[in-house]
Tab-separated table of C-alpha atoms in Angstrom:
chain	number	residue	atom	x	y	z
A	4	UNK	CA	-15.236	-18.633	21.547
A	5	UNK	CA	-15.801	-14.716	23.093
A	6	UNK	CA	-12.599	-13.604	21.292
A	7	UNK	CA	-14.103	-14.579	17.437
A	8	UNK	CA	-17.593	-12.217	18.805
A	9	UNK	CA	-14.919	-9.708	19.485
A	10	UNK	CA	-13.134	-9.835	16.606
A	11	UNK	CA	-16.197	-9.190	14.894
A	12	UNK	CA	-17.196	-6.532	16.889
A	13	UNK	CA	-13.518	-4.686	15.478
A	14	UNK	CA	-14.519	-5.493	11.711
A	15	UNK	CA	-17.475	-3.692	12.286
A	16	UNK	CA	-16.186	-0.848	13.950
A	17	UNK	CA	-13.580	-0.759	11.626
A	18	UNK	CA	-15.351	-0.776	8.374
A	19	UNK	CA	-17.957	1.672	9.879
A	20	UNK	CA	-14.875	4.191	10.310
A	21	UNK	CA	-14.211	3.697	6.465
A	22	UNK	CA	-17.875	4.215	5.909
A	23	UNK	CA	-18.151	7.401	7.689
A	24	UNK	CA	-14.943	8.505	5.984
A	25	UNK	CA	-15.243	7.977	2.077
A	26	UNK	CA	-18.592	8.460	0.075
A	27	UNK	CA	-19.078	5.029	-2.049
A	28	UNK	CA	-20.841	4.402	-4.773
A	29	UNK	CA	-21.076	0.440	-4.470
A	30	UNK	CA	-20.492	-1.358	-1.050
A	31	UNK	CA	-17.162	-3.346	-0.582
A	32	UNK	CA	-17.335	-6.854	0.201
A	33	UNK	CA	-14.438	-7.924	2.458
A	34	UNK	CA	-12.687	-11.443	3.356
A	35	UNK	CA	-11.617	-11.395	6.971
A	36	UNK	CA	-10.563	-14.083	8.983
A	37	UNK	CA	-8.878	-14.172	12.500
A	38	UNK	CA	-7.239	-17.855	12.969
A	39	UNK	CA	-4.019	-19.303	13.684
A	40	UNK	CA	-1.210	-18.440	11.164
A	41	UNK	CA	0.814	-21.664	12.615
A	42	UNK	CA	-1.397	-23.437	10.948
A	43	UNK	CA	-0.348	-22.178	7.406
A	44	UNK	CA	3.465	-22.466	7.753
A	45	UNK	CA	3.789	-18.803	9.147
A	46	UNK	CA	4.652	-18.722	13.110
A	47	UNK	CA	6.425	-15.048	13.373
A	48	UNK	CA	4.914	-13.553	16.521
A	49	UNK	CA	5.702	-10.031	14.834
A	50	UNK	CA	3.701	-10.388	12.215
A	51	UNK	CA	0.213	-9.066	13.468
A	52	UNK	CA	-2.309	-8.965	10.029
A	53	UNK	CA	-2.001	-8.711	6.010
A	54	UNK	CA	-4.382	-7.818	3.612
A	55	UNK	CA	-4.507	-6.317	0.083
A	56	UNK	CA	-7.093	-6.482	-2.667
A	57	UNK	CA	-8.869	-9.446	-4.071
A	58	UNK	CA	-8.218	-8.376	-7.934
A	59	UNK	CA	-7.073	-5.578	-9.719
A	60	UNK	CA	-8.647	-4.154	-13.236
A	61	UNK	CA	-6.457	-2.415	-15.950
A	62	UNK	CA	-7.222	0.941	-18.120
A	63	UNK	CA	-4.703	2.570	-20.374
A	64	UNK	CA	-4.105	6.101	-18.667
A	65	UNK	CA	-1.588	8.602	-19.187
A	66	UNK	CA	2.216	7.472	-17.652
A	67	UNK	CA	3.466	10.667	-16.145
A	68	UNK	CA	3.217	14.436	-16.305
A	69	UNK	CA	4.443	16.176	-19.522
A	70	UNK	CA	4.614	12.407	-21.814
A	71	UNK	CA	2.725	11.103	-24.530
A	72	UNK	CA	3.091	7.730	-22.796
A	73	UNK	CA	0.114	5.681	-21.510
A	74	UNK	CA	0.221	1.799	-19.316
A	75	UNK	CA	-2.742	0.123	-17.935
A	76	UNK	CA	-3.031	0.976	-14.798
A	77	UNK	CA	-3.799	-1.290	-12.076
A	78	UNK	CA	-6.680	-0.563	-9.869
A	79	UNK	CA	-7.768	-2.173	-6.913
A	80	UNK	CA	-10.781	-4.115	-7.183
A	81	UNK	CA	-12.582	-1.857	-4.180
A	82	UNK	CA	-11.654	1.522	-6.174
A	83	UNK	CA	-12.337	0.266	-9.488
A	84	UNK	CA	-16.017	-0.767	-8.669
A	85	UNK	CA	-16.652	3.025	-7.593
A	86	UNK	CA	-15.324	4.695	-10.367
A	87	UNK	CA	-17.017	1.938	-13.278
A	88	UNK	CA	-19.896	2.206	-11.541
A	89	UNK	CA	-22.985	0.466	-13.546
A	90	UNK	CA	-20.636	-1.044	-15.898
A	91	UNK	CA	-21.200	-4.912	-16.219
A	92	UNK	CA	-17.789	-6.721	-15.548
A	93	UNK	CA	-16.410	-9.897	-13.670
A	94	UNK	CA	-16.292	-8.692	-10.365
A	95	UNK	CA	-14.751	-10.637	-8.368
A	96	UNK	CA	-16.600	-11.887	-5.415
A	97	UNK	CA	-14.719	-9.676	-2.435
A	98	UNK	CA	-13.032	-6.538	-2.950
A	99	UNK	CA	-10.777	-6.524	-0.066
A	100	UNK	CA	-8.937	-9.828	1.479
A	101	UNK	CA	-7.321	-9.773	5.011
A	102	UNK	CA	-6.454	-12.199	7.305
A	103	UNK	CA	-5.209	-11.798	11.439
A	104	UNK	CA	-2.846	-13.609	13.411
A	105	UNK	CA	-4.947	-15.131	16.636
A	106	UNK	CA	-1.529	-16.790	18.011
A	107	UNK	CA	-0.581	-15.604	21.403
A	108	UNK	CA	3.621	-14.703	21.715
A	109	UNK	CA	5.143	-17.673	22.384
A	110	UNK	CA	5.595	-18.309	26.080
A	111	UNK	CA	3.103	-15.972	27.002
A	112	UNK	CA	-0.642	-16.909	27.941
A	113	UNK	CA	-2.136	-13.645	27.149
A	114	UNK	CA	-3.557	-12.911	23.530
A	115	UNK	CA	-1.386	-10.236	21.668
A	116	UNK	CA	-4.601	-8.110	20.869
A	117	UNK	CA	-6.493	-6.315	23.133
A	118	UNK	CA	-10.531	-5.866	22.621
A	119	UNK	CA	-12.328	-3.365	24.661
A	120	UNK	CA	-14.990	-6.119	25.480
A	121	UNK	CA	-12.816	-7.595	27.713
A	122	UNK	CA	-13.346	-5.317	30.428
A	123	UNK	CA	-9.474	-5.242	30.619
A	124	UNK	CA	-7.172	-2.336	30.221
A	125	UNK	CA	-4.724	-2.843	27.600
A	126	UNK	CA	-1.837	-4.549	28.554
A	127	UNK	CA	1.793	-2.973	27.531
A	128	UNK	CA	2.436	-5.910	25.306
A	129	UNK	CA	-0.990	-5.521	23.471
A	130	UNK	CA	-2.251	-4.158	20.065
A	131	UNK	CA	-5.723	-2.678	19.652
A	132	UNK	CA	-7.118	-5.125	17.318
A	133	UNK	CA	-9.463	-2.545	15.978
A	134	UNK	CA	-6.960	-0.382	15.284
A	135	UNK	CA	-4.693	-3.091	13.030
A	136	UNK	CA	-7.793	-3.834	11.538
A	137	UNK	CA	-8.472	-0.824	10.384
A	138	UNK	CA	-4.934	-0.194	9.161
A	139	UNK	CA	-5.073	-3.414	6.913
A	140	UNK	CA	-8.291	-2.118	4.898
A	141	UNK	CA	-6.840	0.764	4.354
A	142	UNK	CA	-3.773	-1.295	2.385
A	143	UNK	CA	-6.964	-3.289	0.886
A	144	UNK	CA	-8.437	0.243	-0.690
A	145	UNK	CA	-5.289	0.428	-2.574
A	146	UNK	CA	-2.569	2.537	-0.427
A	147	UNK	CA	0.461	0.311	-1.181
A	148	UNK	CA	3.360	-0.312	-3.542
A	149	UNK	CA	4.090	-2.785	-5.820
A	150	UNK	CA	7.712	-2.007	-5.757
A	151	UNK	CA	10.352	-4.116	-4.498
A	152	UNK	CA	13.719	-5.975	-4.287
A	153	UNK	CA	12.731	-9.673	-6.684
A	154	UNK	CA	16.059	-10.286	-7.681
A	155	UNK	CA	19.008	-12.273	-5.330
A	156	UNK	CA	22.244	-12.120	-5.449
A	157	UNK	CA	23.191	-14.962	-7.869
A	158	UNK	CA	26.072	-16.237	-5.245
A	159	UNK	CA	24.535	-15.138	-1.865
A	160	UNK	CA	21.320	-15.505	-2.481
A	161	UNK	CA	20.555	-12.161	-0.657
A	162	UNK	CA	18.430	-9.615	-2.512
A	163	UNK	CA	20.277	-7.074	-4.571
A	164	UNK	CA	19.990	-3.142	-3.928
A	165	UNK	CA	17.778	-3.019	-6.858
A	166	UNK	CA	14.335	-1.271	-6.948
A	167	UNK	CA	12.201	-2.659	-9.738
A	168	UNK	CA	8.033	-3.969	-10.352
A	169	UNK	CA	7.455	-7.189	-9.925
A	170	UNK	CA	8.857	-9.341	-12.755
A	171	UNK	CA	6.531	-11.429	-15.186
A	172	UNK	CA	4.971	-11.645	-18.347
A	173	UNK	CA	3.220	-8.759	-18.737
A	174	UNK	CA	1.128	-6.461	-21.643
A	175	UNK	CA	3.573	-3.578	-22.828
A	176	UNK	CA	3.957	-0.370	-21.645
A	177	UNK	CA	2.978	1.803	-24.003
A	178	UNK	CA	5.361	4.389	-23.148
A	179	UNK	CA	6.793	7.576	-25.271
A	180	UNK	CA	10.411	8.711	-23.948
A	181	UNK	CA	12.792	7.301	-26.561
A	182	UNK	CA	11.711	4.442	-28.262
A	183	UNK	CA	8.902	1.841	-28.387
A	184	UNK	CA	8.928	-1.407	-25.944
A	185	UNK	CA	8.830	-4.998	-26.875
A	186	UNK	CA	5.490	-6.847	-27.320
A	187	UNK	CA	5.584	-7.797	-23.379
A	188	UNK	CA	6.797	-6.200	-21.042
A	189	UNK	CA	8.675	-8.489	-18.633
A	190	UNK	CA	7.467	-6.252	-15.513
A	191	UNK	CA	4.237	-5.596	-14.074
A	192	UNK	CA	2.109	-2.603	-14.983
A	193	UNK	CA	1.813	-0.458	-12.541
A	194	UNK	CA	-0.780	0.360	-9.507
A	195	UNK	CA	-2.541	3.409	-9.177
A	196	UNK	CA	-1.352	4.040	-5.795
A	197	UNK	CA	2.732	4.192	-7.599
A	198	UNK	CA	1.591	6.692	-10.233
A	199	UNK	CA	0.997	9.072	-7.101
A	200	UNK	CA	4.367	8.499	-5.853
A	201	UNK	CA	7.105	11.314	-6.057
A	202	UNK	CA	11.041	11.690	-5.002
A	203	UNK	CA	9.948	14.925	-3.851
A	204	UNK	CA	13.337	16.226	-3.512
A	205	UNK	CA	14.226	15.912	-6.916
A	206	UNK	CA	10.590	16.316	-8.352
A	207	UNK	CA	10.646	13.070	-10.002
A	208	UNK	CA	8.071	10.360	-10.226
A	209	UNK	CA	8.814	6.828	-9.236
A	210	UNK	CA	7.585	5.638	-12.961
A	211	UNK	CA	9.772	8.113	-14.271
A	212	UNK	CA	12.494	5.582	-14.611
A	213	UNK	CA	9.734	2.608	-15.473
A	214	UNK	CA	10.646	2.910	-19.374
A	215	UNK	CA	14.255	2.138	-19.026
A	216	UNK	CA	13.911	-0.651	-16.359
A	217	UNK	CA	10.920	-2.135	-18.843
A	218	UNK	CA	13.413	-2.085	-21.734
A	219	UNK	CA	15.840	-4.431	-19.974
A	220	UNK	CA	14.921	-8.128	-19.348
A	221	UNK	CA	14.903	-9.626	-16.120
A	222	UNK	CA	17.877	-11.779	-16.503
A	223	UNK	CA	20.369	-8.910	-16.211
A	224	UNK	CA	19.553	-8.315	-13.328
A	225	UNK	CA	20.433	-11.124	-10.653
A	226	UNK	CA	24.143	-11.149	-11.106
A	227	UNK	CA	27.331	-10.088	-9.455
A	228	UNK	CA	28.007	-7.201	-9.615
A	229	UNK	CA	25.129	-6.358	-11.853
A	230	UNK	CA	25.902	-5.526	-15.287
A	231	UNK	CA	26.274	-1.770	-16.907
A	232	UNK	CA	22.818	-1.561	-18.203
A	233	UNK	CA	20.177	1.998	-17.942
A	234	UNK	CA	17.587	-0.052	-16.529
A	235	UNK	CA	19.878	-1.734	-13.934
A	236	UNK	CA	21.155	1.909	-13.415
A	237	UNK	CA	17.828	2.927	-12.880
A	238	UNK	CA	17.079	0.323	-10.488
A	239	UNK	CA	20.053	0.496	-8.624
A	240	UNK	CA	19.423	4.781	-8.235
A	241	UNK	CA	15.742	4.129	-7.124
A	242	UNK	CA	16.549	1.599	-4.235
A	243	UNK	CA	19.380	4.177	-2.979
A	244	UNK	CA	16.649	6.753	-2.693
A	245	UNK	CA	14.126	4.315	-1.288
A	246	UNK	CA	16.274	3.454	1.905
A	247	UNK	CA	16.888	7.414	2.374
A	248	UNK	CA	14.859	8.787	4.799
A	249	UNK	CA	11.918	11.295	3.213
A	250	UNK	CA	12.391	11.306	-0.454
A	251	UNK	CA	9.130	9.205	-1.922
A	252	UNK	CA	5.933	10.989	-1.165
A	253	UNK	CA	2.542	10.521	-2.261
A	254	UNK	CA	1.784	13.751	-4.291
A	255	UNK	CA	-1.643	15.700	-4.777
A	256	UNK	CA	-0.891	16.956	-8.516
A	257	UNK	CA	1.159	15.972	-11.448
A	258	UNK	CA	4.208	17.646	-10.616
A	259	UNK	CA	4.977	16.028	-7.376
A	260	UNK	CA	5.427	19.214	-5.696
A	261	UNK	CA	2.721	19.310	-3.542
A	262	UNK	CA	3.041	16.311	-1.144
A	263	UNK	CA	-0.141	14.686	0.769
A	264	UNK	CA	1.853	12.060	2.721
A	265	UNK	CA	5.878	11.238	3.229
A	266	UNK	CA	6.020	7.553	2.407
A	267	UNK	CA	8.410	4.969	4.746
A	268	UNK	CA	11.962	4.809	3.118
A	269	UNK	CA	14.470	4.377	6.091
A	270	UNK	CA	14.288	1.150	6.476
A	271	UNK	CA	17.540	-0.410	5.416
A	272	UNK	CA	17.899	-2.996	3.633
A	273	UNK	CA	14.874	-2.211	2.109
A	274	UNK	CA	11.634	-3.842	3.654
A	275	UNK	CA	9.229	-5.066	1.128
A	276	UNK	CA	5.294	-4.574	2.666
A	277	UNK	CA	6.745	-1.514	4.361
A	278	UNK	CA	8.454	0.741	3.031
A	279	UNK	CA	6.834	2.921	0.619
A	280	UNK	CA	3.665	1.264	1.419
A	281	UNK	CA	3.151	3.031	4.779
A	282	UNK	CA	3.718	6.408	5.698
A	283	UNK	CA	7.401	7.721	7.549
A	284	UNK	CA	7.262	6.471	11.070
A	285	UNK	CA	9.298	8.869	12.713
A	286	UNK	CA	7.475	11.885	11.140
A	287	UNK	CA	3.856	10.470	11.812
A	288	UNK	CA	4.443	9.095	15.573
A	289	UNK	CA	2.409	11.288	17.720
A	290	UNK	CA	0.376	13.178	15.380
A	291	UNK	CA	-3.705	12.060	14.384
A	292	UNK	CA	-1.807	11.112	11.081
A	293	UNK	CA	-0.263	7.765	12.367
A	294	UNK	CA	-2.594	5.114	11.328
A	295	UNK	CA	-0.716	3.663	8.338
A	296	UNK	CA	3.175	3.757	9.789
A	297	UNK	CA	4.486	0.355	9.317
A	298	UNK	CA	5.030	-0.785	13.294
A	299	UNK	CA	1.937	-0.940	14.977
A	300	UNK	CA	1.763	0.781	18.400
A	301	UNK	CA	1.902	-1.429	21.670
A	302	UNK	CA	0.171	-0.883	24.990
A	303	UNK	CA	-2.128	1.435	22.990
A	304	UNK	CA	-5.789	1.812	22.367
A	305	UNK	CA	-6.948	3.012	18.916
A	306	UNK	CA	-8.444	6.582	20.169
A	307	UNK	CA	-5.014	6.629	22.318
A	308	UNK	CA	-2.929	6.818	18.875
A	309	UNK	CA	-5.323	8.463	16.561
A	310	UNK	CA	-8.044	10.590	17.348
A	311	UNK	CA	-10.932	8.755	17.472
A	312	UNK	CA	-13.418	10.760	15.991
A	313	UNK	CA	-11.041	10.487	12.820
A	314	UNK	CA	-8.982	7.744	12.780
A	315	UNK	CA	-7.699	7.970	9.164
A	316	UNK	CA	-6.481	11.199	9.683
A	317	UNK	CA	-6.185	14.264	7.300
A	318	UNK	CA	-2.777	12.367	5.334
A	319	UNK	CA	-4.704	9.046	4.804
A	320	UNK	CA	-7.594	10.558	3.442
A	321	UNK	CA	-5.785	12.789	1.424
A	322	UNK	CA	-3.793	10.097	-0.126
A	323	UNK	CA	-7.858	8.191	-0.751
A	324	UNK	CA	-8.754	11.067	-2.551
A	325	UNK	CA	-5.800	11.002	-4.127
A	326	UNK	CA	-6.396	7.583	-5.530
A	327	UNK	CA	-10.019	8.865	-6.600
A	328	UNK	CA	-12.247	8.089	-3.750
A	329	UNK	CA	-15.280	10.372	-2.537
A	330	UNK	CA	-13.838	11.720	0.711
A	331	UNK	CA	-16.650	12.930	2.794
A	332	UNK	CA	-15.244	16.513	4.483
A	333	UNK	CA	-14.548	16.489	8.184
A	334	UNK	CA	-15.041	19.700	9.994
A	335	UNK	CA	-15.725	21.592	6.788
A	336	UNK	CA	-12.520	21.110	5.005
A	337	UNK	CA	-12.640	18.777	1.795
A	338	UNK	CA	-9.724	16.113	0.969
A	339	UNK	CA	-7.732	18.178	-1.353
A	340	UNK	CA	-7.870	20.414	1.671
A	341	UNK	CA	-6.951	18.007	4.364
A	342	UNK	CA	-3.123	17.643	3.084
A	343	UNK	CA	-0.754	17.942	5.379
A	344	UNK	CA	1.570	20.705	6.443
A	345	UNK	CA	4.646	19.764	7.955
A	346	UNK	CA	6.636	21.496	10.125
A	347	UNK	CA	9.878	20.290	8.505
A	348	UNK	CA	11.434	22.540	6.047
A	349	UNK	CA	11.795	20.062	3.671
A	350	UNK	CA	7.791	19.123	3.544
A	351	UNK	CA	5.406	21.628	3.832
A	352	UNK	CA	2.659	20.281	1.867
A	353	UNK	CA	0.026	22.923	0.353
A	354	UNK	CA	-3.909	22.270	-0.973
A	355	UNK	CA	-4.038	21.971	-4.370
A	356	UNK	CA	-7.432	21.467	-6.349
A	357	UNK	CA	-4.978	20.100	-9.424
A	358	UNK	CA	-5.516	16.445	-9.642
A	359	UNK	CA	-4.095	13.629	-11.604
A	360	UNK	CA	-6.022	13.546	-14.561
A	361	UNK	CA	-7.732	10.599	-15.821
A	362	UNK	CA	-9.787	9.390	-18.379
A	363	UNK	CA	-13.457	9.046	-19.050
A	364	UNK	CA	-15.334	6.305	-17.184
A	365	UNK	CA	-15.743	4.721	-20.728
A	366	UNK	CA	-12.103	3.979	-20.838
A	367	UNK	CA	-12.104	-0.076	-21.536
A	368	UNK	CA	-11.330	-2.035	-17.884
A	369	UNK	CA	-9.451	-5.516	-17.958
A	370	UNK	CA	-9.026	-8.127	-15.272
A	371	UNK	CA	-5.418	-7.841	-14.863
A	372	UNK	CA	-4.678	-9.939	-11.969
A	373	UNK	CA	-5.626	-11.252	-8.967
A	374	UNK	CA	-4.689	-12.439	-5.985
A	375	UNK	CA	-2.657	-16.351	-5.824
A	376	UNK	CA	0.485	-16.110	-3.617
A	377	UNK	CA	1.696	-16.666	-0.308
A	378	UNK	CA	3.713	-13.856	1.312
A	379	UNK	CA	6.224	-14.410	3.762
A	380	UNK	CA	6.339	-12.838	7.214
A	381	UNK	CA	7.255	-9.182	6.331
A	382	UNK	CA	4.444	-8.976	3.788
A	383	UNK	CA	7.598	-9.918	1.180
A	384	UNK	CA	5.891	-12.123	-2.033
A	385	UNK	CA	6.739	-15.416	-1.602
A	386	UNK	CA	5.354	-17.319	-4.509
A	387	UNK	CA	4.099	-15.989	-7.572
A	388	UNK	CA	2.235	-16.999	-10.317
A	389	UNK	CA	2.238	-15.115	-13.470
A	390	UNK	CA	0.768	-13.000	-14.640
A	391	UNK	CA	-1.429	-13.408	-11.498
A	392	UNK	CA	0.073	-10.959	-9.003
A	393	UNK	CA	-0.829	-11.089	-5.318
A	394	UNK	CA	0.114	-8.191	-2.860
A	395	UNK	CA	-0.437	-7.827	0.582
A	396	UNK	CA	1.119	-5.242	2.877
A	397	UNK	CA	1.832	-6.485	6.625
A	398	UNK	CA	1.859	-4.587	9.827
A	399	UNK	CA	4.693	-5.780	11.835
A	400	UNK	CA	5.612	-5.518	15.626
């Protein structure tokens, strides 16, 4: 079949634009498939690819700026394998997993993604598959959020307004704000890619309210009305800001006062796979910055949203440097000198050198989960199996 040649033709492209953008240390290994997602239970024409990493590894780093508190923090496999380089550990076998819808839009004949080896133009009602390609690896090298809405409303069965990790059985959280946490910790450490995240307005850090949410066990929380509790508080404060428009931002320094990239946070109700896990659609549209916006754009071709010679974009590889890749420099400016400067008052982003600091590459590494769930149309997790913990972030129509 010419379309699986040509799908192959867009991992290859794609993967040579990451290659070109960030200096690695070990190659990635990748698990891409382009097939029917009838076939596994999911026909939703909008949902156009998901991917995320195979496994994440665990080392005990500091919690937040100005705290004597540490966690293990999650890194994705693909990250962790640059920064640990010679050390001998289970590596999984793929760094990166992603899979693409190949289903056409129900009543139509034509194929919802375009590839330039057609000969064809794009069609309006097309996607570059290249281009959503290259989106989902990006997701796979660790830009996305493992914060969501897990609990329901116990009579509606609707998720409640509350922002929270994913729930499990988890290490502790060695954290130092008030008082010690219980031998587990019934939510999920946290990624790398949230210990970057910042309510810029009020200079706070999305972990910032981890320690009371940790303290409180997961079965106060899917009631009606929820109970008085901090870590419900909490909760209930952080989804309010996460479903306002240009609060969360990916930060370049401790602070959180330098932002690299305003995260997604007007979707409401909140949208799990999308918000905070892409950047702000309306501020990005237009600019060489919109790769990683959560709705994909139609009727155009890759170099047609992005420019071409740099797809990522100065914001995307800012936030990769962020995380602690080797961004190579395009046109003589280095990542921590590719943030962004916005023209809106509220978000001018300067350089800063200052990074997040972390610890030696002797710091002890643990498997701390890998991927085992299903996730439903919207990238939302579906099943879960702890303490495995799968996440995938989906770009959506």
């Amino acid at each position: 079949m010419r379309e699986c040649g040509y799908a192959r033709s867009a991992f290859s492209r794609a993967a040579a634009h990451l290659s070109r953008a960030i200096d690695l240390a070990r190659p990635l290994a990748v698990r891409a498939s382009y097939r029917s997602f009838c076939g596994t239970g999911t026909c939703d024409d909008s949902l156009l690819g998901r991917a995320g990493a195979s496994s994440f590894w665990a080392r005990r780093e500091p919690l937040d700026a100005g705290s004597n508190g540490t966690a293990a923090i999650m890194y994705p496999q693909a990250l962790a394998r640059q920064v640990a380089v010679g050390r001998d550990l289970a590596w999984s076998t793929y760094e990166i997993q992603a899979e693409f819808n190949a289903d056409s839009p129900r009543g139509q004949a034509r194929r919802k993604f375009w590839f330039p080896e057609s000969g064809l133009a794009i069609a309006g009602d097309q996607y570059d598959f290249e281009y959503v390609v290259l989106h989902e690896l990006v997701h796979g090298l660790g830009m996305m959020s493992a914060w969501g809405t897990y609990f329901d409303d116990d009579a509606r069965g609707t998720a409640l307004p509350l922002l929270t990790p994913p729930p499990g059985s988890y290490a502790a959280l060695d954290v130092d704000d008030g008082g010690p946490v219980a031998a587990t910790s019934p939510f999920a450490q946290p990624l790398l890619f949230d210990t970057l995240v910042f309510d810029v307005p009020r200079r706070r850090s999305l972990l910032a309210s981890l320690a009371a949410i940790a303290r409180t066990q997961p079965a106060a929380f899917p009631s009606t009305p929820p109970p008085t509790d901090p870590g419900v508080d909490a909760a209930a404060g952080l989804y309010m800001r996460a479903t306002t428009a240009r609060t969360f931002a990916v930060a370049s320094d401790a602070s959180g006062a330098h932002p690299l990239a305003v995260l997604e946070t007007a979707f409401a109700p909140f949208a799990p796979g999308s918000s905070l896990s892409h950047v702000d659609q309306a501020l990005y549209t237009g600019t060489r910055n919109a790769l990683m916006r959560a709705r994909a754009s139609r009727g155009k071709t890759l170099g047609e949203v992005v420019d071409a010679s740099d797809p990522l974009g100065p914001v995307v590889r800012g936030v990769l440097a962020a995380l602690g890749y080797t961004v190579r420099s395009v046109g003589g400016a280095s990542g921590a000198e590719m943030a962004l400067r916005a023209e809106d008052e509220n978000w001018t982003a300067q350089a800063n050198p200052q990074a997040l600091a972390r610890p030696p590459d002797g710091a002890p590494w643990v498997l701390a989960a890998t991927s085992a769930a299903t996730v439903d149309a919207r990238g939302t997790v579906a099943a879960m199996v702890v303490p495995l913990l799968a996440l995938l972030a989906a770009v959506v129509v």
